[in-house]
Short mmCIF file of C-alpha atoms in Angstrom, two decimals:
data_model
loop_
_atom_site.label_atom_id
_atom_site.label_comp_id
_atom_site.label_asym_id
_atom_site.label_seq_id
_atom_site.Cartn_x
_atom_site.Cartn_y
_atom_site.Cartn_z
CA UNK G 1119 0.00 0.00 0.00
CA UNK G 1120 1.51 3.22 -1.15
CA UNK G 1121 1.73 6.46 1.30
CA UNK G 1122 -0.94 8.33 -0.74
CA UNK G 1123 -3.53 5.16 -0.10
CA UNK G 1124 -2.38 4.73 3.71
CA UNK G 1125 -3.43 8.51 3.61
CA UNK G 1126 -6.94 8.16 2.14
CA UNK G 1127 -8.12 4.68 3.84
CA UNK G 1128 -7.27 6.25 7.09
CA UNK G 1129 -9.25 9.04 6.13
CA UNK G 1130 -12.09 7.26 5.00
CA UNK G 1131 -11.75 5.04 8.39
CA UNK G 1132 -12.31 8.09 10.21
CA UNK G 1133 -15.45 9.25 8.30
CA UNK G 1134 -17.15 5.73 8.16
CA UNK G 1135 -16.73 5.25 11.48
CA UNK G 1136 -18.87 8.21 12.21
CA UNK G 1137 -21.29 7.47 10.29
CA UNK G 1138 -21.83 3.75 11.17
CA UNK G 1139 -22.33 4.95 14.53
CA UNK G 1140 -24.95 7.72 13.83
CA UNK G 1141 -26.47 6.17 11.38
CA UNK G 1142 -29.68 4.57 13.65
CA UNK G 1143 -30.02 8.68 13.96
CA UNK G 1144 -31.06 9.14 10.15
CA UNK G 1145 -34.89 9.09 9.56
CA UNK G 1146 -34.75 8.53 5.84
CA UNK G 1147 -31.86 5.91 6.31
CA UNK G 1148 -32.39 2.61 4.64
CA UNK G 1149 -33.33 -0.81 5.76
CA UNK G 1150 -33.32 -3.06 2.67
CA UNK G 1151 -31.20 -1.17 0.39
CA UNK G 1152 -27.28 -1.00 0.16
CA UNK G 1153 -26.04 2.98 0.75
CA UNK G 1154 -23.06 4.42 1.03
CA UNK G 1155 -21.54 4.57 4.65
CA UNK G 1156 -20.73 8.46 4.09
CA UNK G 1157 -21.09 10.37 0.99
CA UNK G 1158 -21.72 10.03 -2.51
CA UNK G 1159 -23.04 6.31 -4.77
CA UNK G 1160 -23.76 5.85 -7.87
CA UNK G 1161 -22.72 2.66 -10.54
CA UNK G 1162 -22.65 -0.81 -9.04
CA UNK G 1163 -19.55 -2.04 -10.05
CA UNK G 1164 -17.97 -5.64 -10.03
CA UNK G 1165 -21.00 -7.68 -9.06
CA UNK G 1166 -20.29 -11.84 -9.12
CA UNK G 1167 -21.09 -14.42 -6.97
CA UNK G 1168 -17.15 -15.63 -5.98
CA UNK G 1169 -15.85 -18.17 -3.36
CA UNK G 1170 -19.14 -18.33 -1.82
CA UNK G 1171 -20.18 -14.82 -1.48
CA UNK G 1172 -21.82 -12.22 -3.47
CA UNK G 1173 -20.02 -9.32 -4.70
CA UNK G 1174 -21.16 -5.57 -4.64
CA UNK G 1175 -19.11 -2.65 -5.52
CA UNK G 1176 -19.95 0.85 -6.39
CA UNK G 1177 -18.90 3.81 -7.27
CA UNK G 1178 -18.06 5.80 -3.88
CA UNK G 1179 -17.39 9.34 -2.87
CA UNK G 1180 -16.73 9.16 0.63
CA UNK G 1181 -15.92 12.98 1.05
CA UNK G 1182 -18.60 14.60 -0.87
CA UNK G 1183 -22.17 14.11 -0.75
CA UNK G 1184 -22.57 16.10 -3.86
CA UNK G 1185 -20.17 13.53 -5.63
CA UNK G 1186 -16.26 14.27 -5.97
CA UNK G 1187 -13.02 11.81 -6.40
CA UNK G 1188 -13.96 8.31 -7.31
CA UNK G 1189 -13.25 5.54 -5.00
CA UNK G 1190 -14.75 1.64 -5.35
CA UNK G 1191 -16.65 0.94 -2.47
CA UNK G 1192 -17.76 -2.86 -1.80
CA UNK G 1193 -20.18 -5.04 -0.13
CA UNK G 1194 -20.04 -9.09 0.56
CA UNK G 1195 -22.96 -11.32 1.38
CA UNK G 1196 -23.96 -14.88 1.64
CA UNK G 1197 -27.45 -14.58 1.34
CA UNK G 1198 -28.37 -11.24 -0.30
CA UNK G 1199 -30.19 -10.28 2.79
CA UNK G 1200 -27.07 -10.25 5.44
CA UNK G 1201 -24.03 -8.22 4.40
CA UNK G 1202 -20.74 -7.22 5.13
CA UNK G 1203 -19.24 -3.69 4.02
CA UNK G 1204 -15.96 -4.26 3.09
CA UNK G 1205 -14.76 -0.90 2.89
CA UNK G 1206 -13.03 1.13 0.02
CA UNK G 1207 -11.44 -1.36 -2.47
CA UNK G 1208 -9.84 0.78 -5.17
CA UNK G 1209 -8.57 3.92 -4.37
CA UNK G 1210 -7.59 6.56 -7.19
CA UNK G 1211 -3.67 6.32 -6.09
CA UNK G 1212 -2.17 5.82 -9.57
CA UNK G 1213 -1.22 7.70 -12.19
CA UNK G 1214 -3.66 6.02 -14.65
CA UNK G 1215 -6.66 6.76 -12.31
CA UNK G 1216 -5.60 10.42 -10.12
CA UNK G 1217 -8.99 11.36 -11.04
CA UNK G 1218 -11.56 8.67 -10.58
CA UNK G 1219 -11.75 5.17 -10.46
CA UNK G 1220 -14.76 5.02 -12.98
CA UNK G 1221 -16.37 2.34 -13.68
CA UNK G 1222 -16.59 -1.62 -14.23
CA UNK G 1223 -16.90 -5.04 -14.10
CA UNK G 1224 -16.14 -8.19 -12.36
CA UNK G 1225 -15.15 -11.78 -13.95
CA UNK G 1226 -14.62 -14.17 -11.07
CA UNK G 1227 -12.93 -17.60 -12.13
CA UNK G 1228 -12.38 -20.37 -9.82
CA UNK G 1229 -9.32 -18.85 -8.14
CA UNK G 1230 -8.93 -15.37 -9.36
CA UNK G 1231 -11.21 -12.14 -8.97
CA UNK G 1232 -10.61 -10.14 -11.87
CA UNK G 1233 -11.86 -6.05 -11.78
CA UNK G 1234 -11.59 -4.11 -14.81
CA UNK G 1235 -12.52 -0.21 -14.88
CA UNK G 1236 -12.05 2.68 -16.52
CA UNK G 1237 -9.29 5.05 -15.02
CA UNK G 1238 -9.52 9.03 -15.29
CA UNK G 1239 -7.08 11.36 -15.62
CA UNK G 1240 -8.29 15.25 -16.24
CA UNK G 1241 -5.59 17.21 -17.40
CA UNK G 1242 -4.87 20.61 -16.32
CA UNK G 1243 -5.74 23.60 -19.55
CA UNK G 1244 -8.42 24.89 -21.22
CA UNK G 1245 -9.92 21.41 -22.78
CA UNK G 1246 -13.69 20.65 -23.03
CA UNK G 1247 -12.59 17.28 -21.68
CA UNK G 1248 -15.21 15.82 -23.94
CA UNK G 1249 -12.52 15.68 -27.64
CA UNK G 1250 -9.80 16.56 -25.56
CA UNK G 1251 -8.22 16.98 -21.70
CA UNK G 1252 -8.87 13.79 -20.52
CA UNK G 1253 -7.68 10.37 -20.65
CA UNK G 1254 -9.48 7.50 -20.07
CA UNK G 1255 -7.97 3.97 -20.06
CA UNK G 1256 -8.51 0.21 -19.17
CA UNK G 1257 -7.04 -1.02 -16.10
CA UNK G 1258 -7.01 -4.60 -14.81
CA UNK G 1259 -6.68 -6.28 -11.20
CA UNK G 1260 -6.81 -9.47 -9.62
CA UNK G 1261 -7.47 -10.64 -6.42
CA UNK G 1262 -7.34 -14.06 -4.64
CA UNK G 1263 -9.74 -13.62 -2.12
CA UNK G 1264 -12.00 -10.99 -2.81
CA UNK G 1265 -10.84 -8.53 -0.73
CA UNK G 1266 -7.31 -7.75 -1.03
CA UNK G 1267 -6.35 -6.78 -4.78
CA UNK G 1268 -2.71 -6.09 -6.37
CA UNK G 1269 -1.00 -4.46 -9.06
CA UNK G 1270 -3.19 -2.20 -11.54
CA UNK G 1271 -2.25 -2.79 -15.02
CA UNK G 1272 -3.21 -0.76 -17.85
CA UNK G 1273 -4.63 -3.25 -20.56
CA UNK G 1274 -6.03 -0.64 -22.80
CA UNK G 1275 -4.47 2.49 -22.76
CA UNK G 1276 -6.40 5.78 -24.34
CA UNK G 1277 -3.93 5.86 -27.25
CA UNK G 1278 -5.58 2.48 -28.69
CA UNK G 1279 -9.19 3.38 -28.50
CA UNK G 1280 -10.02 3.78 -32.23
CA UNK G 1281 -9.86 7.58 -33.96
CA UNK G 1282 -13.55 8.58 -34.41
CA UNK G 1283 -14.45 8.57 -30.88
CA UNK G 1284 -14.34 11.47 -28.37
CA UNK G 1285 -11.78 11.08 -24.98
CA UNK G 1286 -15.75 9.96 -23.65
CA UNK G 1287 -14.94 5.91 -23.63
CA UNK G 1288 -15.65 3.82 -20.21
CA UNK G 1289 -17.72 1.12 -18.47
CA UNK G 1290 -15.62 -2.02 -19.43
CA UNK G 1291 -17.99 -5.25 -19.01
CA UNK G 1292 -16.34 -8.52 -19.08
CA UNK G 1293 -17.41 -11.55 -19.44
CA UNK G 1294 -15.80 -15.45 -21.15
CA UNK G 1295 -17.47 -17.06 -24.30
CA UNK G 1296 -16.69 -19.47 -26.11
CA UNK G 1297 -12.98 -20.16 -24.21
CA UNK G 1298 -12.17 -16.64 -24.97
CA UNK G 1299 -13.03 -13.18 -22.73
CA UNK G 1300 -15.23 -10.47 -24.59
CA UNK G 1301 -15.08 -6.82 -23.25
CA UNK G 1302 -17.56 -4.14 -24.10
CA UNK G 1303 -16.90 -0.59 -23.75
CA UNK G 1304 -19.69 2.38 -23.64
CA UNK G 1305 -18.62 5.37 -26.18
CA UNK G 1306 -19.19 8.56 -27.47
CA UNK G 1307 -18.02 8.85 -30.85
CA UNK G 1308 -17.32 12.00 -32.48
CA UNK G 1309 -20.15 12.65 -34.38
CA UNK G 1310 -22.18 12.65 -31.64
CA UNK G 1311 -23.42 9.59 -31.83
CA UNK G 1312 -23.81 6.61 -28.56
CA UNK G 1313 -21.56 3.25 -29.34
CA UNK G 1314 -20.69 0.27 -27.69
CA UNK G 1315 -16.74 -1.01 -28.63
CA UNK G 1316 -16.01 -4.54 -28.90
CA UNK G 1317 -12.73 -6.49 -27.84
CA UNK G 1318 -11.37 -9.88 -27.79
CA UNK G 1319 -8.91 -11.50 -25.41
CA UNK G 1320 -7.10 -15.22 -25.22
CA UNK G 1321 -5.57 -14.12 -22.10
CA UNK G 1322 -7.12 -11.04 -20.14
CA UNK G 1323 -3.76 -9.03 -20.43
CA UNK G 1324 -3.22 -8.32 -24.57
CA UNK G 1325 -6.51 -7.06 -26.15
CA UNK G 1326 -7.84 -6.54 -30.17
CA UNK G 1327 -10.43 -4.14 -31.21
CA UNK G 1328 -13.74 -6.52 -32.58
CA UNK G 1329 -15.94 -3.78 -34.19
CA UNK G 1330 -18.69 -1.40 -32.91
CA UNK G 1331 -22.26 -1.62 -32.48
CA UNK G 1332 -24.92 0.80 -32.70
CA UNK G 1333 -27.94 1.98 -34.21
CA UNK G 1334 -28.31 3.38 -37.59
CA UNK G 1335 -29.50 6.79 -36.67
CA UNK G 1336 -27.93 8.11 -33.65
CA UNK G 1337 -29.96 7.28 -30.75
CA UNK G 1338 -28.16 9.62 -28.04
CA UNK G 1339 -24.68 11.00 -28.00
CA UNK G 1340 -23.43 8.85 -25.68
CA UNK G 1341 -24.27 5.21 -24.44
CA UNK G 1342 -22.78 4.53 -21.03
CA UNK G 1343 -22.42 1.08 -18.56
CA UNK G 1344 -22.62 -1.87 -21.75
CA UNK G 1345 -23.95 -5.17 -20.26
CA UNK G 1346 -24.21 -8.29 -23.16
CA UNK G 1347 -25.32 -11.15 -21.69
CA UNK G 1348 -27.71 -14.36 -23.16
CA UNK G 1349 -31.04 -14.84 -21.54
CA UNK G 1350 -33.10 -17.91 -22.19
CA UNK G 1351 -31.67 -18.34 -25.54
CA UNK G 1352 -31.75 -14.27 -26.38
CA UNK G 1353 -28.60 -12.10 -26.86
CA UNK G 1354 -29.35 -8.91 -24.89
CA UNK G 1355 -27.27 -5.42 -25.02
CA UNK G 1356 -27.98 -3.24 -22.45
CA UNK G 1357 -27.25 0.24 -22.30
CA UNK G 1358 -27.79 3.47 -20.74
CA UNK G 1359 -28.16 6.57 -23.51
CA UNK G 1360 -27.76 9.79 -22.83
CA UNK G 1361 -28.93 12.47 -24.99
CA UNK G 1362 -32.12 11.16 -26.34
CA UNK G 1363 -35.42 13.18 -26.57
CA UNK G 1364 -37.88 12.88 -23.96
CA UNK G 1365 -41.00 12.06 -24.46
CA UNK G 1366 -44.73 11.69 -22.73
CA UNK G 1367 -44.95 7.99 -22.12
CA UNK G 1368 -41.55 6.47 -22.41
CA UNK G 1369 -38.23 8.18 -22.24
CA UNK G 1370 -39.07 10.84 -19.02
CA UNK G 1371 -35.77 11.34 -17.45
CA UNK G 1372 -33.05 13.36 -18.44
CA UNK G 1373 -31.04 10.07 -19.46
CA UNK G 1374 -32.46 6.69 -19.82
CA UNK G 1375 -31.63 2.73 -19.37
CA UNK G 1376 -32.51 0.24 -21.13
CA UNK G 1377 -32.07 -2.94 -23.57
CA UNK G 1378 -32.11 -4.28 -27.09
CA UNK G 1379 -32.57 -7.80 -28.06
CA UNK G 1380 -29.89 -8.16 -30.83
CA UNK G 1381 -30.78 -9.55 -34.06
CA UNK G 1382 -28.49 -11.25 -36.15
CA UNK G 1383 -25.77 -8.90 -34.02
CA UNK G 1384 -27.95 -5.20 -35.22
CA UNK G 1385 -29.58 -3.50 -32.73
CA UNK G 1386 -32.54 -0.78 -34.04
CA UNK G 1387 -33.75 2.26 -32.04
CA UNK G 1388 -37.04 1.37 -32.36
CA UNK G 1389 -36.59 -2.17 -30.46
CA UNK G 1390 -34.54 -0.17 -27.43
CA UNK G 1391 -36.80 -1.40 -24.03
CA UNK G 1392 -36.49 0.83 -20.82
CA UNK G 1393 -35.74 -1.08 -17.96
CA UNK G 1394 -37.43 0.75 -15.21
CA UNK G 1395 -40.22 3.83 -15.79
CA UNK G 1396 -39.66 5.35 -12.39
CA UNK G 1397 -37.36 8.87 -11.68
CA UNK G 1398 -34.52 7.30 -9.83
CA UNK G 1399 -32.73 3.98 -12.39
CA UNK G 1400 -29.58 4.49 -14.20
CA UNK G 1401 -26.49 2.63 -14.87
CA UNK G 1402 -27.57 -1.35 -13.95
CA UNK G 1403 -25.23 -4.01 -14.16
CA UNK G 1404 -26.26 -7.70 -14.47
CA UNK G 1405 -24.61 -11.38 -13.61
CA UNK G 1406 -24.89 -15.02 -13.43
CA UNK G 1407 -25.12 -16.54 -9.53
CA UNK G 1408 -24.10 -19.57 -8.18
CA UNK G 1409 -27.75 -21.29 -8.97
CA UNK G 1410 -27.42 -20.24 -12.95
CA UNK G 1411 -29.61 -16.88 -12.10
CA UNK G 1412 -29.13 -13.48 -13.97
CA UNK G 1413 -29.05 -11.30 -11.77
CA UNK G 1414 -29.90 -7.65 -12.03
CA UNK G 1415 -28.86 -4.30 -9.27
CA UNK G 1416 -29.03 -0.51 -10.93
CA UNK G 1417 -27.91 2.88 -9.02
CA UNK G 1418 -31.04 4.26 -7.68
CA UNK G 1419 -30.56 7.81 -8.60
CA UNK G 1420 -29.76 9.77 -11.84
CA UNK G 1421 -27.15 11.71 -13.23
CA UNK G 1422 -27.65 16.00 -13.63
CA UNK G 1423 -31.30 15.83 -12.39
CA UNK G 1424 -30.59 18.60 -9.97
CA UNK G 1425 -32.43 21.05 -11.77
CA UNK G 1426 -35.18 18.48 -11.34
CA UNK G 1427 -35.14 16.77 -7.96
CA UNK G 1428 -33.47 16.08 -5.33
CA UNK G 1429 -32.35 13.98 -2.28
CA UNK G 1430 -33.50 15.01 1.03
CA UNK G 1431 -29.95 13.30 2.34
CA UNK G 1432 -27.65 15.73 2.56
CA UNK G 1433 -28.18 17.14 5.55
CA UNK G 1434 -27.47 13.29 6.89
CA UNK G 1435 -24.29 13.06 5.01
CA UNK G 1436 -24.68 10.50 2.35
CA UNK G 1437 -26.75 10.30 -1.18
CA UNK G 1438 -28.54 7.60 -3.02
CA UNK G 1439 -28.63 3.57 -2.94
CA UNK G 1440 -28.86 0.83 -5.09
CA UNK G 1441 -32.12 -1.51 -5.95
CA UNK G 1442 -32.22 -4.50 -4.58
CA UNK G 1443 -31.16 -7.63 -6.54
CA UNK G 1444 -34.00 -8.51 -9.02
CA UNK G 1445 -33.68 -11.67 -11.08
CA UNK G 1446 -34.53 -11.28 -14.90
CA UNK G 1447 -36.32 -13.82 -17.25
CA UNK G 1448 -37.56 -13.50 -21.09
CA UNK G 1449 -40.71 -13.81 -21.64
CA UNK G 1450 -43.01 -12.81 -25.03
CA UNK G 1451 -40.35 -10.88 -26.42
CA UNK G 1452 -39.51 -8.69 -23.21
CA UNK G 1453 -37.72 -9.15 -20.42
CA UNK G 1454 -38.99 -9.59 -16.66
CA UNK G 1455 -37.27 -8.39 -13.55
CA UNK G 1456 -38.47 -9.50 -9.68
CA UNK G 1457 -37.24 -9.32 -6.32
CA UNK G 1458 -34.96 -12.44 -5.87
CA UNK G 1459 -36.32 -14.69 -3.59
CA UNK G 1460 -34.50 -14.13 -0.62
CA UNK G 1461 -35.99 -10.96 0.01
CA UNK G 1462 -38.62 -12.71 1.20
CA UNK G 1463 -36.56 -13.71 4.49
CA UNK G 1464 -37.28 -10.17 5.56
CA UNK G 1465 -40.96 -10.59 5.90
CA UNK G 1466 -42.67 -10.28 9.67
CA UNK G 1467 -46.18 -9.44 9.98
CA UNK G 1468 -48.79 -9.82 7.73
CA UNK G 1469 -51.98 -8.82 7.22
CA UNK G 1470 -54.94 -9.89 4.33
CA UNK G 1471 -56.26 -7.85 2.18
CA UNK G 1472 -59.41 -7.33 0.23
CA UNK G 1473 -62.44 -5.45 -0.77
CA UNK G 1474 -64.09 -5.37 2.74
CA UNK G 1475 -60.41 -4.59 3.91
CA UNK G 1476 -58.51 -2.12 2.11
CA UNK G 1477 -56.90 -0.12 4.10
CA UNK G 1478 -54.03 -0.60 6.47
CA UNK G 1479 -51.58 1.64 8.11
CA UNK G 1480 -47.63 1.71 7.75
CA UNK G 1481 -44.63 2.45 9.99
CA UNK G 1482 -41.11 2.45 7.93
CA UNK G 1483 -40.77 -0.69 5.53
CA UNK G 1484 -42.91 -2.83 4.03
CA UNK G 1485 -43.81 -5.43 0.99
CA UNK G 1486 -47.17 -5.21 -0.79
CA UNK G 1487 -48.69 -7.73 -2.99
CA UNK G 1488 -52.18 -7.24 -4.72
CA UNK G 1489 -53.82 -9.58 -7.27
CA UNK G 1490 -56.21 -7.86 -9.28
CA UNK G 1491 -59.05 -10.23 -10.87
CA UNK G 1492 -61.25 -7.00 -12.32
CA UNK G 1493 -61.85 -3.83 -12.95
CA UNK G 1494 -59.22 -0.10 -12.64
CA UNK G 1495 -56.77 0.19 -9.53
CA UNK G 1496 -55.67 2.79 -7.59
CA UNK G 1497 -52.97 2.63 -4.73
CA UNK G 1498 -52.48 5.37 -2.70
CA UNK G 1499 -49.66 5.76 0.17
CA UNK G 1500 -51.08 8.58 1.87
CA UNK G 1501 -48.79 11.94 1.80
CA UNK G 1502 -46.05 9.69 -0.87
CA UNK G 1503 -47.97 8.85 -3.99
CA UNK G 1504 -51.08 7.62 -5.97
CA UNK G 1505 -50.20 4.59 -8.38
CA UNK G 1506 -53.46 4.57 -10.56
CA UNK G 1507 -54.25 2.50 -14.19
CA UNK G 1508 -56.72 4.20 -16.31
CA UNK G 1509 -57.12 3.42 -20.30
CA UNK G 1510 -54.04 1.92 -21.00
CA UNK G 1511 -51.56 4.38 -19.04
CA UNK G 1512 -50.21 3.52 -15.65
CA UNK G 1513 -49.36 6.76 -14.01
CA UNK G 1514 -47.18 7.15 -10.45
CA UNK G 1515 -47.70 10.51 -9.27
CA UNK G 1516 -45.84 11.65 -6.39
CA UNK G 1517 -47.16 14.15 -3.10
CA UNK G 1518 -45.67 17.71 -4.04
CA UNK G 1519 -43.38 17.53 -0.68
CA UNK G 1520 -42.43 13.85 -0.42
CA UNK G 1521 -40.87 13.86 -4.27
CA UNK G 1522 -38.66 16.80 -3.44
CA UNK G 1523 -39.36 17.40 -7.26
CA UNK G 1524 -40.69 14.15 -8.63
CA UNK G 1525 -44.11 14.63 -9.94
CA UNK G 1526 -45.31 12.38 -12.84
CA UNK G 1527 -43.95 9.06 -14.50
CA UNK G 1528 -46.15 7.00 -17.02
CA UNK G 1529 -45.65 3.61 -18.60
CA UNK G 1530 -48.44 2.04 -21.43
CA UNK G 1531 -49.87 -1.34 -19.74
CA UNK G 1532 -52.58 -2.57 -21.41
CA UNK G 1533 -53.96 -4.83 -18.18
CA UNK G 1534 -52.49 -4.54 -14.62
CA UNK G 1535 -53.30 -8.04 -12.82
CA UNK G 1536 -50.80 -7.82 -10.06
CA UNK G 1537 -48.96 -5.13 -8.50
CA UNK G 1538 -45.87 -5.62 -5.70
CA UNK G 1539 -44.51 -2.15 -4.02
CA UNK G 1540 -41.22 -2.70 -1.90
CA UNK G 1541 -41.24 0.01 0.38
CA UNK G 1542 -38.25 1.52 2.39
CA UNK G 1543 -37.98 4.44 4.63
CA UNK G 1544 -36.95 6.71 1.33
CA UNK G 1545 -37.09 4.50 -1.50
CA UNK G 1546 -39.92 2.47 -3.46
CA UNK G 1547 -39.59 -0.32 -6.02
CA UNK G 1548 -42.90 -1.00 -7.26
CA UNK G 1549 -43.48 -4.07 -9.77
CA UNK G 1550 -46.47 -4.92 -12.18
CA UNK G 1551 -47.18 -7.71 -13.77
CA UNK G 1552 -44.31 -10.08 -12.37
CA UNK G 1553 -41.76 -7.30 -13.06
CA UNK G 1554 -42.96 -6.81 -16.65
CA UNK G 1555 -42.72 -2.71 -16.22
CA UNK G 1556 -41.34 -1.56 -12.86
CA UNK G 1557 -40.94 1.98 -11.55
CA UNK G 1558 -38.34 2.92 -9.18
CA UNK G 1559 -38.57 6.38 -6.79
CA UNK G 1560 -36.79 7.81 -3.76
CA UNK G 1561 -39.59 9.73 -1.20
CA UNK G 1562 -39.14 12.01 1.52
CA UNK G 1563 -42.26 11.89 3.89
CA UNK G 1564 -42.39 13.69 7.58
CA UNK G 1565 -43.25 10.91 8.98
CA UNK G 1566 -42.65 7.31 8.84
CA UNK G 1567 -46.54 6.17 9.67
CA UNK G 1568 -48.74 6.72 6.55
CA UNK G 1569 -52.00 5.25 5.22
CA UNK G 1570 -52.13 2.22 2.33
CA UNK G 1571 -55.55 2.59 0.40
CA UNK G 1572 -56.20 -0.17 -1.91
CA UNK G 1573 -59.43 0.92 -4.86
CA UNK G 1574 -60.74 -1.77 -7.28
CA UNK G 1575 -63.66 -3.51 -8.06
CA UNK G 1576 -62.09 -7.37 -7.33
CA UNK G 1577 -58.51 -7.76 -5.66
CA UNK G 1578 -56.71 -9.75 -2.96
CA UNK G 1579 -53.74 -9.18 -1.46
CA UNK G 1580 -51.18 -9.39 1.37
CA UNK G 1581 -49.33 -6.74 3.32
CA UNK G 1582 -46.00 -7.72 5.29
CA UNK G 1583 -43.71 -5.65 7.79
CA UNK G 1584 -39.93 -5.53 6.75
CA UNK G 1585 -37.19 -6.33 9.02
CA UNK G 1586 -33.90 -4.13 8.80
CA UNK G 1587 -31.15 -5.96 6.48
CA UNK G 1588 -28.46 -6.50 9.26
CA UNK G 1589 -25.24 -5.32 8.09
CA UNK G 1590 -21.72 -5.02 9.48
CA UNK G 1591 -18.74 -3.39 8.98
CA UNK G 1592 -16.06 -5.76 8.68
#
């Protein structure tokens, strides 16, 4: 460990430390979903399933709220309900990563953790860092238990990154096929247009360039955080574009996420497929587990929405959270995305719920499920938001004070039969239709104790109490 890192992880030390122990002192402080100990999250980073335990890194700004210098932190469970915070993992101590350790992947083999990310370096002059000013390369590092990783090594450096793109090039995803590794790499290429970079690898160390891909018209100016991955027989490319017109009913926030299923390797704008309708989902990042599940967890928050919204956080010295683990399946040409399982391990009380009960009050977390058998639906968490379906458009409306600037999302469902809300202290993940569209929000309400007002003509349902994930600091 060099004197610079020694420096910052004794730093950080100080500040997490803090924070673990006033953190039961936070009212909008989260139960169920993984935030940072102190500061700033955004991208999960590195996720795998290695030598027993799941793998969860993210981008961390321990010393600004706001967001500043990159860091890696990481979390470790066995069970996706029970974690361990691992501390800061990668630290920007090099001269390939001085400004940020951006973002990246995991591939864990039997004995080796392998991290790859993109390292930034700003340079000092007048540079609109987006053609010029900044440089942006590969780095690589292994690690044989998890925790402890070695010597950064630059497999990519900015030089080789092919002419027609801007300095804008990041988000390595790794993954093996076919006995050799494939890398994708999110781009911006000079013309404006969003691109995802392909290379090839026999040996993780010397890598070739394999070609582009993106859409024939430009379809945003830049597409960030590449995922490829198979699911039930489909090739899927996911991606999060920025740039791209909003619209009434699908594209709403300032930049989007979402997926194509490539055909015969082409991907068309038309067929792109948001991934979550809510205000708060960028930059997901899926994998395989240890039972042959793909596995799903996005940032819960979004990039430049100040002018929009905000987070009611700050004043408790940390900012946004991940969603929780959702397991994806294909189904009728889309794809599906659900609470894993384990989630369930959290449930306590529970209480039935129909048309001669509909009504039920809340105190901090809770899981709702609702089967709907006829007629419209409206959910309303009194003083947080109305969820109501009326002809054809699903619309999540949030109260004036609680969104802190969220007002109106929309998604086009032509039937709602069953709705699931996963409810924290300042974040909601509600699902409909098995996970078929889901929106995701952050809320701010004065108190923790609120009303749940079920309206349709036919429903059932159940309503359960949440216990608090435990997690330690190791």
């Amino acid at each position: 460990m060099s004197a610079l890192t020694k420096v910052l992880a004794e730093e950080i030390r100080k500040i997490e430390e803090t924070k673990f122990m006033e953190r039961d002192l936070f009212p909008h402080r989260l139960t169920h979903h993984l935030m940072p100990p102190a500061g700033w999250l955004n991208d999960p980073n590195g996720l795998c399933y290695y030598k027993g335990r799941y793998h969860v890194f993210f981008q961390y700004s321990p010393f600004e709220v706001k967001g500043g210098l990159k860091f890696w932190g990481h979390y470790s469970s066995e069970d996706l309900v029970s974690w361990r915070y691992e501390g800061a993992a990668l630290y920007p101590d090099s001269p390939m990563d001085c400004h940020g350790v951006y973002s990246g992947s995991a591939l864990a083999e039997e004995d080796v953790m392998h991290l790859f990310y993109a390292g930034n370096v700003k340079l000092d002059g007048d540079y609109d860092y987006i053609n010029n000013g900044r440089i942006t390369s590969t780095i690589h590092v292994e690690s044989t238990d998890g925790i402890r990783f070695g010597v950064k090594e630059e497999v990519i450096p900015a030089s080789q990154y092919p002419e027609d793109y801007t300095c804008h090039i990041r988000d390595p995803k790794v993954w093996k096929e076919h006995d050799q590794y494939q890398m994708v790499l999110g781009g911006r290429k000079k013309n404006d247009q969003g691109a995802v970079l392909f290379y090839r690898s026999e040996d993780l160390k010397k890598w070739e360039f394999d070609g582009e891909l993106t859409t024939e018209k430009p379809f945003g100016y830049m597409w960030e955080c590449p995922d490829v991955f198979e699911l039930d027989g489909q090739k899927i490319l996911s991606v999060s574009p920025q740039g791209v017109k909003r619209e009434k009913y699908r594209y709403q926030n300032i930049y989007l996420s979402g997926y194509f299923v490539m055909k015969e390797e082409k991907v068309q704008a038309e067929d792109f497929c948001e991934w979550d309708m809510g205000f708060d989902f960028y930059a997901p990042q899926t994998f395989l587990d240890q039972k042959g599940r793909r596995l799903l967890i996005g940032w819960m928050g979004m990039p430049d929405a100040d002018e929009e919204y905000q987070n009611r956080t700050l004043e408790e010295g940390w900012q946004h959270c991940l969603t929780v683990p959702r397991e994806l399946r294909y189904q009728n040409g889309k794809i599906y995305q659900y609470p894993v399982e384990e989630l369930m391990n959290l449930r306590r009380w529970e209480k039935k719920l129909s048309q001669e009960d509909r009504e039920v009050e809340t105190e901090g977390a809770f899981d709702l499920e609702l089967q709907l058998e006829k007629g419209p639906v409206k959910v309303v968490l009194t003083d947080i938001f109305t969820l109501e379906h009326k002809d054809g458009i699903l619309t999540l409306t949030m109260n004036e004070e609680a969104g802190a600037g969220r007002r109106s999302r929309n998604a086009c469902v032509e039937q709602v039969k069953d709705i699931r809300i996963l409810a924290d202290t300042s974040a909601m993940e509600i699902y409909v239709n098995q996970g078929e569209v889901v929106f995701s929000s952050r809320f701010y309400g004065k108190s923790p104790v609120h009303t749940l007002k079920m309206e349709a003509e036919e429903f059932r349902g159940g309503f359960w109490k949440l216990e608090k994930m435990k997690i330690i600091k190791a």
